């Protein structure tokens, strides 16, 4: 099931790329049912908080009628940034599956680790999936952006 849900997140990332957004996708699952899916919309919404994870968390909260997402799992194509990691912790998501690491801004262990931080009281279960497709879509997106510049 991990691969299935991460592939749904990859489809969201592909939509983002087609809209000239940084290709990151997120899917939130509860009891093996997708309750939210989103992709980056920073450019379209002119909103610095419109990351895939934040948008998916908002959808899931609306669907469940609660800000607590206990028992939910997040599948995301790229390691969340500090803002998203904090939102994941605040929402009480139980587990996060990550498609690839972010060596520049990753906040789940690559650069810093907010997700598993005793000082902050967070200990989200993290599983690194390392899907090549997650890295490739980002690499291709930024190569194309440099060509256009």
GROMACS .gro file of C-alpha atoms in nm:
model
  149
    1UNK     CA    1   0.000   0.000   0.000
    2UNK     CA    2   0.292   0.236   0.066
    3UNK     CA    3   0.387   0.237  -0.300
    4UNK     CA    4   0.026   0.292  -0.409
    5UNK     CA    5  -0.024   0.598  -0.186
    6UNK     CA    6   0.316   0.747  -0.270
    7UNK     CA    7   0.232   0.709  -0.638
    8UNK     CA    8  -0.083   0.915  -0.576
    9UNK     CA    9   0.138   1.182  -0.421
   10UNK     CA   10   0.366   1.163  -0.726
   11UNK     CA   11   0.061   1.227  -0.949
   12UNK     CA   12  -0.007   1.540  -0.743
   13UNK     CA   13   0.357   1.646  -0.791
   14UNK     CA   14   0.319   1.598  -1.166
   15UNK     CA   15   0.012   1.823  -1.164
   16UNK     CA   16   0.217   2.086  -0.978
   17UNK     CA   17   0.493   2.063  -1.240
   18UNK     CA   18   0.241   2.105  -1.521
   19UNK     CA   19   0.123   2.425  -1.347
   20UNK     CA   20   0.484   2.547  -1.313
   21UNK     CA   21   0.478   2.494  -0.937
   22UNK     CA   22   0.760   2.318  -0.754
   23UNK     CA   23   0.656   1.954  -0.801
   24UNK     CA   24   0.570   1.831  -0.454
   25UNK     CA   25   0.263   1.623  -0.382
   26UNK     CA   26   0.104   1.502  -0.060
   27UNK     CA   27  -0.167   1.251   0.027
   28UNK     CA   28  -0.322   1.191   0.369
   29UNK     CA   29  -0.467   0.850   0.445
   30UNK     CA   30  -0.680   0.725   0.734
   31UNK     CA   31  -0.774   0.358   0.765
   32UNK     CA   32  -0.637   0.293   0.415
   33UNK     CA   33  -0.866   0.558   0.263
   34UNK     CA   34  -0.739   0.876   0.099
   35UNK     CA   35  -0.896   1.168   0.282
   36UNK     CA   36  -0.688   1.449   0.128
   37UNK     CA   37  -0.452   1.514  -0.161
   38UNK     CA   38  -0.274   1.828  -0.268
   39UNK     CA   39   0.020   1.976  -0.454
   40UNK     CA   40   0.213   2.299  -0.420
   41UNK     CA   41   0.019   2.611  -0.514
   42UNK     CA   42   0.248   2.889  -0.391
   43UNK     CA   43   0.269   3.061  -0.729
   44UNK     CA   44  -0.098   3.029  -0.820
   45UNK     CA   45  -0.228   3.140  -0.480
   46UNK     CA   46   0.054   3.391  -0.416
   47UNK     CA   47   0.075   3.233  -0.071
   48UNK     CA   48   0.404   3.123   0.087
   49UNK     CA   49   0.218   2.871   0.305
   50UNK     CA   50   0.052   2.693   0.009
   51UNK     CA   51   0.280   2.390   0.028
   52UNK     CA   52   0.135   2.049  -0.059
   53UNK     CA   53   0.153   1.928   0.302
   54UNK     CA   54  -0.024   2.234   0.446
   55UNK     CA   55  -0.300   2.219   0.184
   56UNK     CA   56  -0.349   1.845   0.242
   57UNK     CA   57  -0.363   1.896   0.621
   58UNK     CA   58  -0.630   2.165   0.576
   59UNK     CA   59  -0.837   1.933   0.356
   60UNK     CA   60  -0.804   1.642   0.599
   61UNK     CA   61  -0.907   1.860   0.895
   62UNK     CA   62  -1.213   1.978   0.703
   63UNK     CA   63  -1.303   1.622   0.605
   64UNK     CA   64  -1.269   1.490   0.961
   65UNK     CA   65  -1.410   1.800   1.127
   66UNK     CA   66  -1.116   1.820   1.366
   67UNK     CA   67  -0.768   1.971   1.373
   68UNK     CA   68  -0.635   1.648   1.526
   69UNK     CA   69  -0.532   1.398   1.260
   70UNK     CA   70  -0.456   1.111   1.499
   71UNK     CA   71  -0.431   0.782   1.313
   72UNK     CA   72  -0.362   0.955   0.981
   73UNK     CA   73  -0.061   0.892   0.761
   74UNK     CA   74   0.099   1.145   0.528
   75UNK     CA   75   0.268   1.044   0.202
   76UNK     CA   76   0.482   1.321   0.059
   77UNK     CA   77   0.719   1.323  -0.237
   78UNK     CA   78   0.979   1.554  -0.080
   79UNK     CA   79   1.098   1.581   0.278
   80UNK     CA   80   0.895   1.856   0.445
   81UNK     CA   81   1.044   2.196   0.528
   82UNK     CA   82   1.039   2.337   0.883
   83UNK     CA   83   0.699   2.504   0.835
   84UNK     CA   84   0.539   2.185   0.708
   85UNK     CA   85   0.713   1.965   0.965
   86UNK     CA   86   0.577   2.184   1.245
   87UNK     CA   87   0.226   2.169   1.094
   88UNK     CA   88   0.253   1.790   1.068
   89UNK     CA   89   0.346   1.771   1.435
   90UNK     CA   90   0.078   2.017   1.542
   91UNK     CA   91  -0.187   1.820   1.351
   92UNK     CA   92  -0.082   1.501   1.530
   93UNK     CA   93  -0.039   1.298   1.213
   94UNK     CA   94   0.077   0.954   1.327
   95UNK     CA   95   0.317   0.855   1.050
   96UNK     CA   96   0.489   1.016   0.753
   97UNK     CA   97   0.624   0.844   0.443
   98UNK     CA   98   0.882   1.048   0.252
   99UNK     CA   99   0.972   0.991  -0.114
  100UNK     CA  100   1.309   1.169  -0.114
  101UNK     CA  101   1.521   1.389   0.110
  102UNK     CA  102   1.574   1.763   0.082
  103UNK     CA  103   1.941   1.843   0.143
  104UNK     CA  104   1.873   2.217   0.151
  105UNK     CA  105   1.565   2.260   0.369
  106UNK     CA  106   1.465   1.917   0.498
  107UNK     CA  107   1.324   1.926   0.850
  108UNK     CA  108   1.274   1.554   0.906
  109UNK     CA  109   1.638   1.459   0.948
  110UNK     CA  110   1.835   1.585   0.648
  111UNK     CA  111   1.914   1.938   0.765
  112UNK     CA  112   1.728   1.947   1.096
  113UNK     CA  113   1.485   1.710   1.262
  114UNK     CA  114   1.170   1.873   1.395
  115UNK     CA  115   0.957   1.562   1.347
  116UNK     CA  116   1.150   1.362   1.607
  117UNK     CA  117   1.255   1.625   1.857
  118UNK     CA  118   1.232   1.548   2.228
  119UNK     CA  119   1.286   1.912   2.320
  120UNK     CA  120   0.972   2.006   2.127
  121UNK     CA  121   0.783   1.697   2.239
  122UNK     CA  122   0.747   1.553   1.887
  123UNK     CA  123   0.810   1.195   1.784
  124UNK     CA  124   0.632   1.126   1.457
  125UNK     CA  125   0.697   0.785   1.303
  126UNK     CA  126   0.894   0.844   0.979
  127UNK     CA  127   0.955   0.601   0.696
  128UNK     CA  128   1.191   0.697   0.415
  129UNK     CA  129   1.083   0.538   0.087
  130UNK     CA  130   1.349   0.683  -0.147
  131UNK     CA  131   1.154   0.661  -0.474
  132UNK     CA  132   1.372   0.765  -0.768
  133UNK     CA  133   1.067   0.918  -0.938
  134UNK     CA  134   1.036   1.170  -0.653
  135UNK     CA  135   1.391   1.293  -0.708
  136UNK     CA  136   1.370   1.279  -1.086
  137UNK     CA  137   1.060   1.499  -1.113
  138UNK     CA  138   1.229   1.769  -0.902
  139UNK     CA  139   1.555   1.746  -1.094
  140UNK     CA  140   1.377   1.772  -1.430
  141UNK     CA  141   1.165   2.065  -1.309
  142UNK     CA  142   1.466   2.270  -1.199
  143UNK     CA  143   1.668   2.180  -1.510
  144UNK     CA  144   1.380   2.306  -1.726
  145UNK     CA  145   1.351   2.621  -1.516
  146UNK     CA  146   1.723   2.697  -1.567
  147UNK     CA  147   1.688   2.647  -1.943
  148UNK     CA  148   1.397   2.895  -1.954
  149UNK     CA  149   1.589   3.157  -1.756
   0.00000   0.00000   0.00000
